[in-house]
PDB file of C-alpha atoms in Angstrom:
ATOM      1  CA  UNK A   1     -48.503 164.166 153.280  1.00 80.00           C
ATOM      2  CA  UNK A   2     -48.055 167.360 152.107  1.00 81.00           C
ATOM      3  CA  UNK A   3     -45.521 168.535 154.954  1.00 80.00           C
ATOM      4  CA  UNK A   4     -44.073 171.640 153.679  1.00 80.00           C
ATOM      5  CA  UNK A   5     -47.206 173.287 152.516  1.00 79.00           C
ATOM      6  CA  UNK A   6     -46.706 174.027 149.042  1.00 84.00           C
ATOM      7  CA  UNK A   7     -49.695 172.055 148.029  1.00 83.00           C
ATOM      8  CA  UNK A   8     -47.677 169.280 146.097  1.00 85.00           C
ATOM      9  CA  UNK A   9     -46.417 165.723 147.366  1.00 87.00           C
ATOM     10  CA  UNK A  10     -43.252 165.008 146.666  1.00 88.00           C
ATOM     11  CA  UNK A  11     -39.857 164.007 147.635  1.00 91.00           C
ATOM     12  CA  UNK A  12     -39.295 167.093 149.455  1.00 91.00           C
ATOM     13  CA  UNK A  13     -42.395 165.884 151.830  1.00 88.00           C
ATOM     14  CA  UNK A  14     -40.795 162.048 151.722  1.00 91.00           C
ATOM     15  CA  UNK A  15     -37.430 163.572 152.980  1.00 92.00           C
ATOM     16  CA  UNK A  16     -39.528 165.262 155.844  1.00 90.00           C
ATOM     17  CA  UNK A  17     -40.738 162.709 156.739  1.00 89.00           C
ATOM     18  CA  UNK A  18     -37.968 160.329 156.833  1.00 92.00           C
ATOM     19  CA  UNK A  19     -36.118 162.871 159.448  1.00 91.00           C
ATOM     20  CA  UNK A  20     -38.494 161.780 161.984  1.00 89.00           C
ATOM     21  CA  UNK A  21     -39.271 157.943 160.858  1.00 92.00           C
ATOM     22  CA  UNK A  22     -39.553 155.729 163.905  1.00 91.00           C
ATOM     23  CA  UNK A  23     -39.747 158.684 165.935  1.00 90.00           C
ATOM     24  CA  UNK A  24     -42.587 159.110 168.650  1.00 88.00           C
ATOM     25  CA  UNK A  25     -45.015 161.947 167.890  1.00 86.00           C
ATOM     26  CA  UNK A  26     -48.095 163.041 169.370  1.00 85.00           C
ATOM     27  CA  UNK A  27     -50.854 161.542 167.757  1.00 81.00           C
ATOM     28  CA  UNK A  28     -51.984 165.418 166.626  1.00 82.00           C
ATOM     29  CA  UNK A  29     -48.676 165.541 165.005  1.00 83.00           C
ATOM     30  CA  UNK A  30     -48.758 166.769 161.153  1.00 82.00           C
ATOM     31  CA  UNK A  31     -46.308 163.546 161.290  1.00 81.00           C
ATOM     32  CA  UNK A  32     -48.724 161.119 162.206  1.00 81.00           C
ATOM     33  CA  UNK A  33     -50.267 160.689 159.162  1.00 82.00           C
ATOM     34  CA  UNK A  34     -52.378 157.932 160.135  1.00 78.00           C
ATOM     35  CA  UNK A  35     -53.375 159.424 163.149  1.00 67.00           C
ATOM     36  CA  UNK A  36     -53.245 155.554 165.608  1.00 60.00           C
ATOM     37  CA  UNK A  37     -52.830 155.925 169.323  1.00 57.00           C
ATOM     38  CA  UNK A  38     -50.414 153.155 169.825  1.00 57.00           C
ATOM     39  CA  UNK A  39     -49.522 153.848 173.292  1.00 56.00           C
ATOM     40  CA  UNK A  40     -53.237 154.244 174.837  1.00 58.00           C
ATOM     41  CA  UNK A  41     -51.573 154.307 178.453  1.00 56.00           C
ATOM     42  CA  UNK A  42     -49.937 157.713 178.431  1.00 52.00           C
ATOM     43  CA  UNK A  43     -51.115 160.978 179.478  1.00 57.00           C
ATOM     44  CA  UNK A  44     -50.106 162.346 176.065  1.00 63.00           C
ATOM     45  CA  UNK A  45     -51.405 159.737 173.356  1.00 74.00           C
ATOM     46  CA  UNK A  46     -47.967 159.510 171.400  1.00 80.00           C
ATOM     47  CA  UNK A  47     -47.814 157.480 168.416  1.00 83.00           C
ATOM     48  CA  UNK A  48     -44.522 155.771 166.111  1.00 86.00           C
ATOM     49  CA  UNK A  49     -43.758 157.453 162.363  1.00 87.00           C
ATOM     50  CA  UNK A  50     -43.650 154.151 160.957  1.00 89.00           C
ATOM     51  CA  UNK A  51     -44.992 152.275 157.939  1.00 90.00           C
ATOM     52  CA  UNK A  52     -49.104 153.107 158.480  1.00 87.00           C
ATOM     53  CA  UNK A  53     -47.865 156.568 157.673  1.00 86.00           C
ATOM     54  CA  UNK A  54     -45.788 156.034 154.830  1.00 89.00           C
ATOM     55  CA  UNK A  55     -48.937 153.817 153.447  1.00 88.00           C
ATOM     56  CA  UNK A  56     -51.096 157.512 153.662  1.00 84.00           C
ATOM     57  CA  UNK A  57     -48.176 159.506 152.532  1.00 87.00           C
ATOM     58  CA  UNK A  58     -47.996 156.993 149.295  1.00 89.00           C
ATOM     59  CA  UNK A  59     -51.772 157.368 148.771  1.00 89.00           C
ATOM     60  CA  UNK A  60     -51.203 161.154 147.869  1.00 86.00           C
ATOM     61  CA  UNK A  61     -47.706 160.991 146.159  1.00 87.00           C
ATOM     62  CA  UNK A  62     -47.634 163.550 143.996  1.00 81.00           C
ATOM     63  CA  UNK A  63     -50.979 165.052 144.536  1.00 77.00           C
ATOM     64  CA  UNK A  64     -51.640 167.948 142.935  1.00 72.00           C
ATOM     65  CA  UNK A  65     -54.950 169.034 144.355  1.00 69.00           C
ATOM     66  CA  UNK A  66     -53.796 170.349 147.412  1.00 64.00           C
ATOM     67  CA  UNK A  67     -55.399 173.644 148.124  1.00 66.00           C
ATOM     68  CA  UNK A  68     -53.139 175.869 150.623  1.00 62.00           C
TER      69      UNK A  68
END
């Protein structure tokens, strides 16, 4: 969740985030959190930002033990 890289979650990572919710991302995205193949039928496995990554993103709100 950490999107910007400066080893701490927080809203500037949410805001990131939200800029590409319901977007479709490869599923090696840093977006795709949760890291599902929802397509399976494409050459490129592409998944949705959507509320399975916002559940992983809230797991490490405000982490702090982020190592860059």
């Amino acid at each position: 969740g950490d999107f910007n890289r400066d080893c701490f979650v927080d809203v500037n990572d949410l805001m990131t985030m939200a800029t590409v919710w319901l977007d479709e991302v490869a599923v090696d995205s840093p977006y795709n959190l949760s890291s599902v193949d929802e397509d399976g039928d494409k050459e490129e496995p592409v998944s949705t930002v959507n509320f399975f990554d916002l559940a992983v993103f809230g797991d490490s709100w405000r982490d702090t033990s982020l190592t860059p």
